[in-house]
mmCIF file of C-alpha atoms in Angstrom:
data_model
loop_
_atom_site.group_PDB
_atom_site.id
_atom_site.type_symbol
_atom_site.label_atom_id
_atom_site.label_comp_id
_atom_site.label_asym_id
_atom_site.label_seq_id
_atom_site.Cartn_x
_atom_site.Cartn_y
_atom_site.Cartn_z
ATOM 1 C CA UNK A 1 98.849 79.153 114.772
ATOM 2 C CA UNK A 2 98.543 83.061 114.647
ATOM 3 C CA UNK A 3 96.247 84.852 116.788
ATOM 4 C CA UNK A 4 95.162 88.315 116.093
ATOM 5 C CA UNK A 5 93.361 90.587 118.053
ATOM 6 C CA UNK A 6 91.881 94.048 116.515
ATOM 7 C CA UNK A 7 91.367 96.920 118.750
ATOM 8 C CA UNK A 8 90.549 100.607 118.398
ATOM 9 C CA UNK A 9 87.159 100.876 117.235
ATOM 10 C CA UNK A 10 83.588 102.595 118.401
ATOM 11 C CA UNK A 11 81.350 105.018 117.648
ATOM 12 C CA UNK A 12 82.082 108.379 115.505
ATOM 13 C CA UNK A 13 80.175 110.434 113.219
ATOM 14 C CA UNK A 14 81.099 111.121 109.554
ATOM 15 C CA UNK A 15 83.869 112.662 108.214
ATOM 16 C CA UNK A 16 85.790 111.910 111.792
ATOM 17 C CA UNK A 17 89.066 109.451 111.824
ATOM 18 C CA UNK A 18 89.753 106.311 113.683
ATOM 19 C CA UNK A 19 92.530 103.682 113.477
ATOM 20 C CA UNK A 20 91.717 100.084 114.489
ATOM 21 C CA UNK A 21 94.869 98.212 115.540
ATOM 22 C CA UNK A 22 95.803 94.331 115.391
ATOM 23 C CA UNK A 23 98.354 92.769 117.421
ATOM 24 C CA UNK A 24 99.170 89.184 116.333
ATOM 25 C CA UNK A 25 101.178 86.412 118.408
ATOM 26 C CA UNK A 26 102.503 82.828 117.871
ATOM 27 C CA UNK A 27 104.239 83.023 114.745
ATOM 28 C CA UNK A 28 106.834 85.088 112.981
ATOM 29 C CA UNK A 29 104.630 88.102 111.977
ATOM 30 C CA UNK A 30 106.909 89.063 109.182
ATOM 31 C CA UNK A 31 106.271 86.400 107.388
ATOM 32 C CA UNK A 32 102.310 87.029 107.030
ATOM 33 C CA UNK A 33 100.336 89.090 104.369
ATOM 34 C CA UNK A 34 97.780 91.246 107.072
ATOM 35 C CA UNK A 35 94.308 91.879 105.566
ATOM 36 C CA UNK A 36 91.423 94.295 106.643
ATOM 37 C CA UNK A 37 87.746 92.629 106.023
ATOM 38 C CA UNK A 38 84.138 94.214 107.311
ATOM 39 C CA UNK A 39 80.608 93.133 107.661
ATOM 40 C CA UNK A 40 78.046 95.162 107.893
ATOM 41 C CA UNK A 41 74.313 93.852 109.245
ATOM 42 C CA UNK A 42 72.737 91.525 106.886
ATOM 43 C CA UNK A 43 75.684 91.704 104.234
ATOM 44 C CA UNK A 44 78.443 89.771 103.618
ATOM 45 C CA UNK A 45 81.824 90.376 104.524
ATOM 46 C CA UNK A 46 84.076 92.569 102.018
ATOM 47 C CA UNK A 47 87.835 92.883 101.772
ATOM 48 C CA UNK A 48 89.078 96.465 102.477
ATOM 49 C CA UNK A 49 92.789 96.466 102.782
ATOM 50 C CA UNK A 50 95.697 94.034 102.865
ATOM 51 C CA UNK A 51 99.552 94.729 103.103
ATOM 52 C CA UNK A 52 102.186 91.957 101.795
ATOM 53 C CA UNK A 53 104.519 90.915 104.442
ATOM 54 C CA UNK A 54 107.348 93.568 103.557
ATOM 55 C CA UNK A 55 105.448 96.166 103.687
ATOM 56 C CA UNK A 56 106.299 97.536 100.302
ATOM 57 C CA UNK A 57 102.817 96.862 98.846
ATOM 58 C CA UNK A 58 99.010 97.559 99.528
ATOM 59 C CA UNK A 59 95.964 96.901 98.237
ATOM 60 C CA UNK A 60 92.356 98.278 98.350
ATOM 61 C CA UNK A 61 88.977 98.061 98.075
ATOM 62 C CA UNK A 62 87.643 100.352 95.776
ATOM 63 C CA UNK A 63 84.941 102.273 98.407
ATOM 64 C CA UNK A 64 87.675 103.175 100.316
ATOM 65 C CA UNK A 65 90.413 103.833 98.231
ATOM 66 C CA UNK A 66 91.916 107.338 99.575
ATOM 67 C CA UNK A 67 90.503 107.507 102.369
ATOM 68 C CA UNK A 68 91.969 104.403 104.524
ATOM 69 C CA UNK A 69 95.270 103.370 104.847
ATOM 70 C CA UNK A 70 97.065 99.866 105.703
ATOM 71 C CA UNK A 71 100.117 99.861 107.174
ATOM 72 C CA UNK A 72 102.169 97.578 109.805
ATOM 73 C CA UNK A 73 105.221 97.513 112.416
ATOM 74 C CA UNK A 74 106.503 94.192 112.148
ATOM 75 C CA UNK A 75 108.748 95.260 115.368
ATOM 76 C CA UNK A 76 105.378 95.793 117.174
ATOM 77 C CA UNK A 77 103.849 92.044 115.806
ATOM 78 C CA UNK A 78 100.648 95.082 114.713
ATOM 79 C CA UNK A 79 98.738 95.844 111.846
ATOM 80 C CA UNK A 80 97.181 99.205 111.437
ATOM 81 C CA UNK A 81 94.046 100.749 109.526
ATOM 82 C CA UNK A 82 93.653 104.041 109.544
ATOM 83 C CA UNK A 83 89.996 105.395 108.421
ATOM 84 C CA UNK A 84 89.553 108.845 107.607
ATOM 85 C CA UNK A 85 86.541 110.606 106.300
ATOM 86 C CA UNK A 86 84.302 108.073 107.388
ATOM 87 C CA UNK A 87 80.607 107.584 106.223
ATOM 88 C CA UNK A 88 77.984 105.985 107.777
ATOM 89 C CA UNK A 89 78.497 102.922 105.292
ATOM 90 C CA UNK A 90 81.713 102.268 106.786
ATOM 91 C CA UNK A 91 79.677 101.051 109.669
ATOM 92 C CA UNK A 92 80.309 97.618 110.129
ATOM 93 C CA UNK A 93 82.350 94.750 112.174
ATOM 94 C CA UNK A 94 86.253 94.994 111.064
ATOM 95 C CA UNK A 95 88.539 91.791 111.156
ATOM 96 C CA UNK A 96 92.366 91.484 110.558
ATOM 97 C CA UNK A 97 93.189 88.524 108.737
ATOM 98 C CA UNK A 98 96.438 86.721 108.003
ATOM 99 C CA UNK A 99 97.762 84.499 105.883
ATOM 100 C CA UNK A 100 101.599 83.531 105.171
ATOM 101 C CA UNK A 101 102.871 85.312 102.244
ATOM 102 C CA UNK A 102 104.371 82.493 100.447
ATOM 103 C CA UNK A 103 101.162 81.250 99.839
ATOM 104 C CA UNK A 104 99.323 85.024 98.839
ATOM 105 C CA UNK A 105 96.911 83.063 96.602
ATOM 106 C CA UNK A 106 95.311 81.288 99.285
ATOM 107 C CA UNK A 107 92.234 82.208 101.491
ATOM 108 C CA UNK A 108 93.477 84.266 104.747
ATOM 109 C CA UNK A 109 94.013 81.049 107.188
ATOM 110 C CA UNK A 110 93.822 83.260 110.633
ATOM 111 C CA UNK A 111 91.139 85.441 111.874
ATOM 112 C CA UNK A 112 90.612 87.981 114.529
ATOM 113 C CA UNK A 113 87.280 88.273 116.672
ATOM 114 C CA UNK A 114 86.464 91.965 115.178
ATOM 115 C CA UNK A 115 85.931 95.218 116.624
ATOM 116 C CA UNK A 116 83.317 97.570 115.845
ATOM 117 C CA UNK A 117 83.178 100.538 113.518
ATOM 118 C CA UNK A 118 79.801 102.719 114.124
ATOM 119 C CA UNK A 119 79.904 105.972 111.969
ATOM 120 C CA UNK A 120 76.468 108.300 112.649
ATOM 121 C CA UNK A 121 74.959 110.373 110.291
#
């Protein structure tokens, strides 16, 4: 079992920064791809960033590409997302997800309870 909890979020107005943090426990962090996921009122929930285990490789979701950034301290068992030029569309519930990176193809098997991201107009 892995358990992740995010941290870091709240209320902003656009075009400010924030960086939402996960710690995860109970298994060997380094050996888990880390992925960012949001859901916004009455939508469903999108995939916004994930990192491989390493490291060495991100990913993105289009709407945000160059403006967040996905990174991680395996030393630190914590995931980072760093959001910068935020718009009020970015407002939504944020989740870290993991999943072990042997198996990348698979759905993300561990969830974190989320942490809110308001952004006001």
């Amino acid at each position: 079992q892995v358990q992740l909890v995010e941290s870091g979020g709240g209320l902003v107005q656009a075009g400010d920064s924030l960086r939402v943090s996960c710690a995860a426990s109970g298994r060997t962090f380094s050996n888990y791809r880390m992925g960012w996921f949001r859901q916004a009122p009455g939508k469903e929930r999108e995939f916004v960033a994930a990192i491989t285990s390493s490291g060495r490789s991100t990913y993105y979701a289009d709407s945000v590409k160059g403006r967040f950034t996905i990174s991680r301290d395996n030393a630190k068992n914590t995931v980072y997302l760093q959001m910068n030029s935020l718009k009020p569309e970015d407002t939504a519930v944020y989740y870290c997800a993991a999943k072990i990176e042997s198996r990348s193809s698979s759905e993300y098997a561990y969830w974190g309870q989320g942490t809110q991201v308001t952004v006001s107009s």
